[in-house]
Amino acid sequence: MAADKVDPIHQFHIVKLIPINIGGYDLSFTNSALFMVATVAVASAFLYLTTSSRSLVPGRLQSVSEMAYEFVSNMLRDAAGTQGLKFFPFVFSLFMFVLVANLLGLFPYFFTVTSHIIVTFGLAALVIGTVVVYGFMKHGLGFLKLFVPHGVPVFLLPLVVLIEVISFVSRPVSLSVRLFANMLAGHITLKVFSGFVVSLSALGAVGVAGSVLPLAMAVALTALELLVAFLQAYVFAVLTCMYLNDALHPGH
Amino acid sequence: MFVTSAFAEESAPAAEGTAGAGAETHAGTAVPGEAHGTFPPFDPATFPSQLLWLAITFGLFYLFLKRVVMPRLGGIIDVRNDRITQDLDHAAKLKGEADAAVAAYEQELAEAKTKANAIGQQANDAAKAEAETARKKVEAALDKKLGEAEASIASIKANAMKEVGSIAEDTASAIVEALVGGKASKAEIAAAVKSVAR
């Protein structure tokens, strides 16, 4: 495995840990599944244990949980109004899941769940599915008003409706690709620069001296990736809130 | 360089994958699909497994947060907000009470001041009236004494004036005797003295 370090793609490989095969589908418990479980376990344990004392005056860790809670709550209220709060558990779960998965992925040798497009697409499809199902349940065919903006001249309407439909359909794609591409690109860059450190160090004293530069770069990139991990979880949650707002209030 | 190393190390997980997945042709071709250079995140063979485990883990996470964590967090925050509003209300109530106490104190103070002024005024008036009566009494007594004194002075003066007349008559008769050598009648002398004394 020592030679693998230089390959930036290796970290995205799926390895079967417990092979499961049902009806011709490969449903094995893989390293990806393991890290999904780890993400859920870490997030749940953190939220559960830090709030177990229910202090009136919160400690540091309890404040972190409360901050996350109120952060998502305000985000949802700003985007979708108080009616949107019925989706609060959903948005909060999404935010915490993506955030913790991103953060866990920053540890060396850890697998990044959100660097696989099928995972981010699954989450995005869940969001859009919720929007569509809830929109039709709540407003019936009135939900289709979403595609017909007010105050558009009649002769422009077919064109505008077409654009609106395309923009709606591309939402799950953009939502999932944004998160996936950010995590993937960040981790590849990090790996490439770390790989330079290893390769250069193998060249002797001059190489070790020269490897200071990529090392500094790797440190800086780690900080950047930490920011990106937060930012992408935030962006994912904010866009979810805005799409849910469309389901709640389809008229523009 | 990357390509060759990638091929080299991909053979390891691929072999592991085939060994684990058994003889199933589907899984067998799926995992070594990487050997064709498929980028792992775009390898469809891993999709069913990842979706299934995503659904399981995210579903459980959602339920856990919805049932356990969020009621608890919401409860903590609500309790705190309630407590803060309650404390603020309590403080406002106490402040109102303090204000009322200050107002009552000031009112009592003002009442006491007016009362004290009234009592002072009353005492002043009473003292003035008393002094006035005392003064009048003294004045009346003095007036009476003055009257008496004037009366006695008048009587003394009348007596004296009477005696002055007889003395003058005597003196006049003595002077007439010494100068003229004759005796003037008493009646003449008296008339002369009276005319002089007016």
Short mmCIF file of C-alpha atoms in Angstrom, two decimals:
data_model
loop_
_atom_site.label_atom_id
_atom_site.label_comp_id
_atom_site.label_asym_id
_atom_site.label_seq_id
_atom_site.Cartn_x
_atom_site.Cartn_y
_atom_site.Cartn_z
CA MET A 1 0.00 0.00 0.00
CA ALA A 2 2.99 2.29 0.47
CA ALA A 3 3.27 2.90 -3.24
CA ASP A 4 -0.39 3.97 -3.39
CA LYS A 5 0.27 7.27 -1.67
CA VAL A 6 1.17 9.00 -4.88
CA ASP A 7 -2.06 8.02 -6.62
CA PRO A 8 -4.66 10.76 -5.93
CA ILE A 9 -7.56 8.59 -7.11
CA HIS A 10 -6.91 5.72 -4.76
CA GLN A 11 -8.75 7.42 -1.88
CA PHE A 12 -12.02 7.21 -3.79
CA HIS A 13 -11.94 3.45 -4.29
CA ILE A 14 -14.80 1.44 -2.92
CA VAL A 15 -13.65 -1.62 -1.00
CA LYS A 16 -16.08 -4.33 0.01
CA LEU A 17 -15.91 -5.10 3.70
CA ILE A 18 -18.90 -7.43 4.02
CA PRO A 19 -20.08 -8.73 0.65
CA ILE A 20 -23.88 -8.83 0.35
CA ASN A 21 -25.58 -9.81 -2.85
CA ILE A 22 -29.37 -9.75 -3.13
CA GLY A 23 -31.24 -10.48 -6.33
CA GLY A 24 -28.24 -9.85 -8.52
CA TYR A 25 -27.60 -6.43 -6.95
CA ASP A 26 -24.35 -5.86 -5.18
CA LEU A 27 -25.42 -4.39 -1.82
CA SER A 28 -22.17 -5.03 0.00
CA PHE A 29 -21.20 -3.20 3.14
CA THR A 30 -18.30 -1.18 1.78
CA ASN A 31 -15.87 1.37 3.18
CA SER A 32 -18.32 3.99 1.90
CA ALA A 33 -21.11 2.43 3.95
CA LEU A 34 -18.77 2.21 6.92
CA PHE A 35 -18.12 5.93 6.75
CA MET A 36 -21.82 6.69 6.35
CA VAL A 37 -22.34 4.77 9.57
CA ALA A 38 -19.41 6.61 11.14
CA THR A 39 -20.81 9.97 10.02
CA VAL A 40 -24.20 9.20 11.51
CA ALA A 41 -22.66 7.79 14.68
CA VAL A 42 -20.34 10.75 15.22
CA ALA A 43 -23.03 13.35 14.50
CA SER A 44 -25.64 11.59 16.62
CA ALA A 45 -23.28 10.97 19.50
CA PHE A 46 -22.09 14.57 19.47
CA LEU A 47 -25.59 16.03 19.41
CA TYR A 48 -26.86 13.53 21.98
CA LEU A 49 -24.01 13.66 24.48
CA THR A 50 -23.40 17.41 24.41
CA THR A 51 -27.04 18.12 25.21
CA SER A 52 -27.46 15.39 27.83
CA SER A 53 -26.99 17.77 30.77
CA ARG A 54 -29.67 20.17 29.41
CA SER A 55 -27.85 23.03 31.09
CA LEU A 56 -29.60 26.34 31.31
CA VAL A 57 -26.21 27.97 30.87
CA PRO A 58 -24.62 25.87 28.11
CA GLY A 59 -21.07 24.57 28.16
CA ARG A 60 -18.86 24.93 25.11
CA LEU A 61 -19.93 21.76 23.36
CA GLN A 62 -23.58 22.27 24.15
CA SER A 63 -23.29 25.76 22.63
CA VAL A 64 -21.95 24.19 19.45
CA SER A 65 -25.00 21.94 19.20
CA GLU A 66 -27.31 24.84 19.96
CA MET A 67 -25.56 27.05 17.44
CA ALA A 68 -26.00 24.43 14.73
CA TYR A 69 -29.66 24.07 15.67
CA GLU A 70 -30.38 27.79 15.66
CA PHE A 71 -28.24 28.37 12.57
CA VAL A 72 -30.31 25.92 10.51
CA SER A 73 -33.52 27.13 12.13
CA ASN A 74 -32.83 30.76 11.15
CA MET A 75 -31.70 29.72 7.70
CA LEU A 76 -34.94 27.85 7.10
CA ARG A 77 -37.10 30.61 8.58
CA ASP A 78 -35.41 33.28 6.45
CA ALA A 79 -35.77 31.28 3.23
CA ALA A 80 -39.16 29.60 3.65
CA GLY A 81 -40.93 31.44 6.47
CA THR A 82 -42.36 29.89 9.62
CA GLN A 83 -44.32 27.38 7.56
CA GLY A 84 -41.00 25.94 6.45
CA LEU A 85 -40.27 24.82 10.01
CA LYS A 86 -42.12 21.57 9.39
CA PHE A 87 -39.10 20.60 7.29
CA PHE A 88 -36.70 21.60 10.03
CA PRO A 89 -35.75 18.02 11.05
CA PHE A 90 -35.11 17.18 7.41
CA VAL A 91 -32.92 20.20 6.70
CA PHE A 92 -31.09 19.85 10.00
CA SER A 93 -30.34 16.17 9.30
CA LEU A 94 -29.10 17.03 5.81
CA PHE A 95 -26.88 19.82 7.08
CA MET A 96 -25.38 17.75 9.88
CA PHE A 97 -24.91 14.70 7.66
CA VAL A 98 -23.12 16.61 4.91
CA LEU A 99 -21.09 18.66 7.36
CA VAL A 100 -19.88 15.70 9.41
CA ALA A 101 -19.22 13.61 6.30
CA ASN A 102 -17.12 16.44 4.84
CA LEU A 103 -15.23 16.96 8.07
CA LEU A 104 -14.56 13.26 8.60
CA GLY A 105 -13.24 13.06 5.06
CA LEU A 106 -10.50 15.54 5.97
CA PHE A 107 -8.76 12.99 8.18
CA PRO A 108 -5.93 11.19 6.39
CA TYR A 109 -6.82 7.65 5.22
CA PHE A 110 -10.52 8.34 5.83
CA PHE A 111 -13.05 7.88 3.07
CA THR A 112 -15.09 10.91 2.02
CA VAL A 113 -18.71 9.88 1.58
CA THR A 114 -19.65 13.09 -0.21
CA SER A 115 -16.94 12.63 -2.85
CA HIS A 116 -19.13 10.05 -4.58
CA ILE A 117 -21.68 11.55 -6.91
CA ILE A 118 -24.23 8.84 -6.25
CA VAL A 119 -24.34 9.83 -2.58
CA THR A 120 -24.74 13.53 -3.24
CA PHE A 121 -27.21 12.78 -6.00
CA GLY A 122 -29.16 10.58 -3.60
CA LEU A 123 -29.43 13.44 -1.14
CA ALA A 124 -30.30 15.95 -3.88
CA ALA A 125 -32.95 13.61 -5.29
CA LEU A 126 -34.39 13.29 -1.79
CA VAL A 127 -34.64 17.09 -1.57
CA ILE A 128 -36.23 17.54 -5.00
CA GLY A 129 -38.48 14.52 -4.39
CA THR A 130 -39.68 16.09 -1.17
CA VAL A 131 -40.30 19.40 -2.96
CA VAL A 132 -42.29 17.77 -5.78
CA VAL A 133 -44.32 15.41 -3.58
CA TYR A 134 -45.10 18.03 -0.95
CA GLY A 135 -45.81 20.68 -3.63
CA PHE A 136 -48.41 18.53 -5.38
CA MET A 137 -49.88 17.33 -2.07
CA LYS A 138 -50.28 20.85 -0.73
CA HIS A 139 -51.28 22.76 -3.87
CA GLY A 140 -52.42 20.08 -6.32
CA LEU A 141 -52.00 21.31 -9.87
CA GLY A 142 -51.47 24.80 -8.45
CA PHE A 143 -47.90 23.70 -7.86
CA LEU A 144 -47.36 24.08 -11.60
CA LYS A 145 -47.70 27.85 -11.12
CA LEU A 146 -44.07 27.55 -10.11
CA PHE A 147 -43.25 27.40 -13.81
CA VAL A 148 -45.45 30.37 -14.77
CA PRO A 149 -44.08 33.62 -13.37
CA HIS A 150 -46.39 36.58 -12.91
CA GLY A 151 -46.34 39.58 -15.20
CA VAL A 152 -44.80 37.94 -18.24
CA PRO A 153 -46.25 38.90 -21.65
CA VAL A 154 -48.30 36.08 -23.18
CA PHE A 155 -46.19 35.73 -26.31
CA LEU A 156 -43.09 35.19 -24.13
CA LEU A 157 -44.81 32.69 -21.86
CA PRO A 158 -43.92 29.45 -23.70
CA LEU A 159 -40.26 30.41 -23.72
CA VAL A 160 -40.26 31.43 -20.04
CA VAL A 161 -42.08 28.26 -19.00
CA LEU A 162 -39.55 26.19 -20.93
CA ILE A 163 -36.68 27.97 -19.17
CA GLU A 164 -38.33 27.52 -15.78
CA VAL A 165 -38.83 23.80 -16.40
CA ILE A 166 -35.24 23.34 -17.49
CA SER A 167 -33.98 25.25 -14.46
CA PHE A 168 -36.13 23.11 -12.17
CA VAL A 169 -34.97 19.86 -13.73
CA SER A 170 -31.34 20.88 -13.49
CA ARG A 171 -31.64 21.58 -9.79
CA PRO A 172 -30.88 18.06 -8.50
CA VAL A 173 -27.96 17.88 -10.91
CA SER A 174 -26.45 21.19 -9.87
CA LEU A 175 -27.10 20.50 -6.19
CA SER A 176 -25.36 17.14 -6.26
CA VAL A 177 -22.54 18.02 -8.65
CA ARG A 178 -21.62 21.15 -6.69
CA LEU A 179 -20.99 19.20 -3.48
CA PHE A 180 -19.42 16.21 -5.19
CA ALA A 181 -17.05 18.25 -7.37
CA ASN A 182 -15.93 20.45 -4.50
CA MET A 183 -15.06 17.51 -2.29
CA LEU A 184 -13.48 15.50 -5.08
CA ALA A 185 -11.33 18.33 -6.42
CA GLY A 186 -10.25 19.38 -2.96
CA HIS A 187 -9.19 15.92 -1.96
CA ILE A 188 -7.35 15.26 -5.22
CA THR A 189 -5.44 18.54 -4.89
CA LEU A 190 -4.57 17.76 -1.30
CA LYS A 191 -3.38 14.32 -2.26
CA VAL A 192 -1.30 15.58 -5.18
CA PHE A 193 0.56 18.09 -3.02
CA SER A 194 1.07 15.58 -0.23
CA GLY A 195 2.31 13.14 -2.89
CA PHE A 196 4.89 15.70 -4.00
CA VAL A 197 6.23 15.83 -0.45
CA VAL A 198 6.72 12.06 -0.41
CA SER A 199 8.22 11.84 -3.91
CA LEU A 200 10.59 14.76 -3.33
CA SER A 201 11.72 13.47 0.05
CA ALA A 202 12.79 10.25 -1.64
CA LEU A 203 15.37 12.23 -3.65
CA GLY A 204 17.65 12.95 -0.70
CA ALA A 205 18.63 16.13 1.15
CA VAL A 206 17.84 18.51 -1.72
CA GLY A 207 14.47 16.87 -2.18
CA VAL A 208 13.64 17.18 1.51
CA ALA A 209 14.52 20.89 1.38
CA GLY A 210 12.43 21.31 -1.76
CA SER A 211 9.47 19.48 -0.28
CA VAL A 212 8.90 22.34 2.19
CA LEU A 213 6.99 24.21 -0.49
CA PRO A 214 4.40 21.51 -1.29
CA LEU A 215 4.14 20.79 2.43
CA ALA A 216 3.24 24.40 3.15
CA MET A 217 0.79 24.20 0.27
CA ALA A 218 -0.77 21.07 1.73
CA VAL A 219 -1.20 22.79 5.10
CA ALA A 220 -2.83 25.80 3.46
CA LEU A 221 -5.07 23.53 1.38
CA THR A 222 -6.15 21.67 4.50
CA ALA A 223 -7.33 24.95 5.98
CA LEU A 224 -9.11 25.75 2.74
CA GLU A 225 -10.73 22.32 2.67
CA LEU A 226 -11.96 22.85 6.22
CA LEU A 227 -13.63 26.03 5.02
CA VAL A 228 -15.02 24.26 1.96
CA ALA A 229 -16.40 21.46 4.15
CA PHE A 230 -18.42 24.01 6.14
CA LEU A 231 -19.31 26.11 3.15
CA GLN A 232 -20.61 23.26 1.02
CA ALA A 233 -22.73 21.89 3.85
CA TYR A 234 -24.12 25.42 4.30
CA VAL A 235 -24.74 25.88 0.57
CA PHE A 236 -26.46 22.51 0.37
CA ALA A 237 -28.72 23.38 3.28
CA VAL A 238 -29.49 26.90 2.00
CA LEU A 239 -30.44 25.67 -1.45
CA THR A 240 -32.59 22.98 0.14
CA CYS A 241 -34.38 25.71 2.09
CA MET A 242 -34.94 27.74 -1.06
CA TYR A 243 -36.31 24.76 -2.99
CA LEU A 244 -38.59 23.90 -0.08
CA ASN A 245 -39.82 27.50 -0.20
CA ASP A 246 -40.94 26.82 -3.78
CA ALA A 247 -42.93 23.84 -2.55
CA LEU A 248 -44.57 25.97 0.15
CA HIS A 249 -45.20 29.07 -1.95
CA PRO A 250 -45.23 28.11 -5.64
CA GLY A 251 -46.38 31.52 -6.92
CA HIS A 252 -43.39 33.78 -7.57
CA MET B 1 3.59 7.86 -14.29
CA PHE B 2 0.21 8.23 -12.58
CA VAL B 3 -1.45 5.88 -15.05
CA THR B 4 0.98 3.06 -14.51
CA SER B 5 0.96 3.38 -10.75
CA ALA B 6 -2.82 3.55 -10.80
CA PHE B 7 -3.00 0.33 -12.76
CA ALA B 8 -0.49 -1.28 -10.46
CA GLU B 9 -2.34 -0.58 -7.25
CA GLU B 10 -5.79 -1.07 -8.67
CA SER B 11 -5.11 -4.72 -9.15
CA ALA B 12 -5.02 -5.17 -5.38
CA PRO B 13 -8.55 -3.99 -4.46
CA ALA B 14 -9.88 -5.57 -7.65
CA ALA B 15 -8.57 -8.95 -6.62
CA GLU B 16 -9.92 -8.42 -3.13
CA GLY B 17 -13.28 -7.45 -4.62
CA THR B 18 -13.61 -10.53 -6.77
CA ALA B 19 -12.57 -12.75 -3.91
CA GLY B 20 -15.21 -11.17 -1.68
CA ALA B 21 -18.04 -11.02 -4.19
CA GLY B 22 -17.80 -14.67 -5.03
CA ALA B 23 -18.32 -16.21 -8.40
CA GLU B 24 -21.26 -13.97 -9.33
CA THR B 25 -20.51 -12.70 -12.81
CA HIS B 26 -22.33 -9.41 -12.23
CA ALA B 27 -20.26 -8.45 -9.22
CA GLY B 28 -17.20 -9.98 -10.75
CA THR B 29 -17.34 -7.72 -13.77
CA ALA B 30 -18.52 -4.71 -11.79
CA VAL B 31 -15.68 -4.27 -9.37
CA PRO B 32 -12.84 -4.90 -11.76
CA GLY B 33 -14.55 -2.32 -13.96
CA GLU B 34 -11.98 -0.05 -12.39
CA ALA B 35 -9.43 -1.99 -14.30
CA HIS B 36 -10.85 -0.44 -17.48
CA GLY B 37 -9.92 2.91 -16.05
CA THR B 38 -13.36 3.81 -14.67
CA PHE B 39 -13.14 6.69 -12.29
CA PRO B 40 -14.37 5.23 -8.96
CA PRO B 41 -17.10 7.82 -8.24
CA PHE B 42 -18.56 7.13 -11.70
CA ASP B 43 -18.52 3.36 -11.38
CA PRO B 44 -22.19 2.31 -11.58
CA ALA B 45 -21.46 -1.05 -9.95
CA THR B 46 -21.13 0.66 -6.59
CA PHE B 47 -24.36 2.66 -6.91
CA PRO B 48 -26.92 0.17 -5.49
CA SER B 49 -24.84 -0.53 -2.42
CA GLN B 50 -24.12 3.14 -1.75
CA LEU B 51 -27.73 4.17 -2.25
CA LEU B 52 -28.97 1.40 0.03
CA TRP B 53 -26.58 2.27 2.82
CA LEU B 54 -27.19 5.96 2.36
CA ALA B 55 -30.92 5.34 2.72
CA ILE B 56 -30.41 3.20 5.83
CA THR B 57 -27.94 5.49 7.58
CA PHE B 58 -29.58 8.78 6.63
CA GLY B 59 -33.02 7.41 7.48
CA LEU B 60 -31.90 6.33 10.93
CA PHE B 61 -30.09 9.64 11.41
CA TYR B 62 -33.22 11.56 10.43
CA LEU B 63 -35.39 9.56 12.82
CA PHE B 64 -32.92 9.89 15.67
CA LEU B 65 -32.62 13.65 15.22
CA LYS B 66 -36.36 14.11 14.83
CA ARG B 67 -37.37 11.95 17.77
CA VAL B 68 -34.57 12.51 20.27
CA VAL B 69 -32.12 15.29 19.54
CA MET B 70 -34.32 18.07 18.20
CA PRO B 71 -37.04 17.93 20.87
CA ARG B 72 -34.27 18.04 23.43
CA LEU B 73 -32.41 20.96 21.80
CA GLY B 74 -35.65 22.81 21.17
CA GLY B 75 -36.65 22.16 24.78
CA ILE B 76 -33.38 23.50 26.13
CA ILE B 77 -33.66 26.67 24.06
CA ASP B 78 -37.35 27.18 24.87
CA VAL B 79 -36.75 26.68 28.57
CA ARG B 80 -33.95 29.22 28.45
CA ASN B 81 -36.05 31.76 26.55
CA ASP B 82 -38.94 31.23 28.96
CA ARG B 83 -36.62 31.66 31.87
CA ILE B 84 -35.17 34.85 30.44
CA THR B 85 -38.59 36.39 29.75
CA GLN B 86 -39.75 35.27 33.19
CA ASP B 87 -36.74 36.87 34.84
CA LEU B 88 -37.24 40.04 32.84
CA ASP B 89 -40.89 40.15 33.87
CA HIS B 90 -39.90 39.60 37.47
CA ALA B 91 -37.34 42.38 37.27
CA ALA B 92 -39.91 44.70 35.68
CA LYS B 93 -42.37 43.84 38.47
CA LEU B 94 -39.79 44.54 41.15
CA LYS B 95 -38.91 47.81 39.49
CA GLY B 96 -42.58 48.78 39.44
CA GLU B 97 -42.85 47.97 43.12
CA ALA B 98 -39.78 50.01 43.90
CA ASP B 99 -41.17 52.93 41.89
CA ALA B 100 -44.48 52.67 43.73
CA ALA B 101 -42.68 52.64 47.06
CA VAL B 102 -40.70 55.74 46.08
CA ALA B 103 -43.89 57.50 44.98
CA ALA B 104 -45.65 56.57 48.23
CA TYR B 105 -42.69 57.79 50.23
CA GLU B 106 -42.63 61.07 48.37
CA GLN B 107 -46.35 61.55 48.82
CA GLU B 108 -46.08 60.88 52.53
CA LEU B 109 -43.18 63.25 52.76
CA ALA B 110 -45.19 65.98 51.01
CA GLU B 111 -48.16 65.35 53.30
CA ALA B 112 -45.99 65.50 56.35
CA LYS B 113 -44.47 68.76 55.11
CA THR B 114 -47.86 70.41 54.58
CA LYS B 115 -49.01 69.12 57.95
CA ALA B 116 -45.91 70.47 59.63
CA ASN B 117 -46.43 73.81 57.91
CA ALA B 118 -50.04 73.91 59.07
CA ILE B 119 -49.08 73.08 62.64
CA GLY B 120 -46.38 75.74 62.60
CA GLN B 121 -48.76 78.29 61.17
CA GLN B 122 -51.37 77.43 63.77
CA ALA B 123 -48.89 77.72 66.63
CA ASN B 124 -47.64 80.98 65.21
CA ASP B 125 -51.18 82.37 64.95
CA ALA B 126 -52.04 81.25 68.47
CA ALA B 127 -48.87 82.81 69.87
CA LYS B 128 -49.59 86.03 67.98
CA ALA B 129 -53.16 86.17 69.27
CA GLU B 130 -51.99 85.52 72.82
CA ALA B 131 -49.35 88.19 72.54
CA GLU B 132 -51.95 90.58 71.17
CA THR B 133 -54.37 90.00 74.04
CA ALA B 134 -51.54 90.32 76.57
CA ARG B 135 -50.44 93.52 74.93
CA LYS B 136 -53.97 94.94 74.95
CA LYS B 137 -54.37 94.05 78.59
CA VAL B 138 -51.11 95.72 79.48
CA GLU B 139 -52.04 98.74 77.39
CA ALA B 140 -55.42 98.98 79.06
CA ALA B 141 -53.78 98.77 82.49
CA LEU B 142 -51.28 101.40 81.47
CA ASP B 143 -54.03 103.64 80.10
CA LYS B 144 -55.91 103.32 83.36
CA LYS B 145 -52.81 104.17 85.40
CA LEU B 146 -52.10 107.06 83.09
CA GLY B 147 -55.60 108.38 83.57
CA GLU B 148 -55.32 108.10 87.31
CA ALA B 149 -51.97 109.78 87.30
CA GLU B 150 -53.29 112.58 85.10
CA ALA B 151 -56.27 113.01 87.43
CA SER B 152 -54.04 113.17 90.49
CA ILE B 153 -51.73 115.57 88.68
CA ALA B 154 -54.73 117.73 87.80
CA SER B 155 -56.00 117.78 91.39
CA ILE B 156 -52.52 118.47 92.71
CA LYS B 157 -52.19 121.21 90.12
CA ALA B 158 -55.58 122.69 91.14
CA ASN B 159 -54.62 122.61 94.81
CA ALA B 160 -51.29 124.14 94.05
CA MET B 161 -52.94 126.82 91.93
CA LYS B 162 -55.35 127.55 94.78
CA GLU B 163 -52.46 127.92 97.21
CA VAL B 164 -50.59 130.03 94.69
CA GLY B 165 -53.52 132.48 94.80
CA SER B 166 -53.48 132.80 98.60
CA ILE B 167 -49.70 133.07 98.66
CA ALA B 168 -49.87 135.80 96.05
CA GLU B 169 -52.55 137.64 98.06
CA ASP B 170 -50.45 137.38 101.19
CA THR B 171 -47.37 138.46 99.34
CA ALA B 172 -49.23 141.29 97.63
CA SER B 173 -50.71 142.58 100.93
CA ALA B 174 -47.25 142.34 102.53
CA ILE B 175 -45.68 144.24 99.60
CA VAL B 176 -48.46 146.85 99.65
CA GLU B 177 -47.99 147.28 103.43
CA ALA B 178 -44.23 147.65 103.07
CA LEU B 179 -44.40 150.11 100.16
CA VAL B 180 -47.53 152.11 100.87
CA GLY B 181 -47.83 151.68 104.58
CA GLY B 182 -51.58 151.29 104.48
CA LYS B 183 -53.69 148.31 104.51
CA ALA B 184 -55.39 147.26 101.34
CA SER B 185 -58.65 145.48 101.71
CA LYS B 186 -58.59 141.85 101.28
CA ALA B 187 -61.18 141.88 98.51
CA GLU B 188 -59.21 144.37 96.43
CA ILE B 189 -56.06 142.40 96.66
CA ALA B 190 -57.85 139.18 95.69
CA ALA B 191 -59.40 140.91 92.64
CA ALA B 192 -56.02 142.27 91.60
CA VAL B 193 -54.30 138.91 91.93
CA LYS B 194 -57.07 137.23 89.94
CA SER B 195 -56.79 139.75 87.11
CA VAL B 196 -53.06 139.23 86.96
CA ALA B 197 -53.34 135.47 87.19
CA ARG B 198 -56.03 135.59 84.58
#
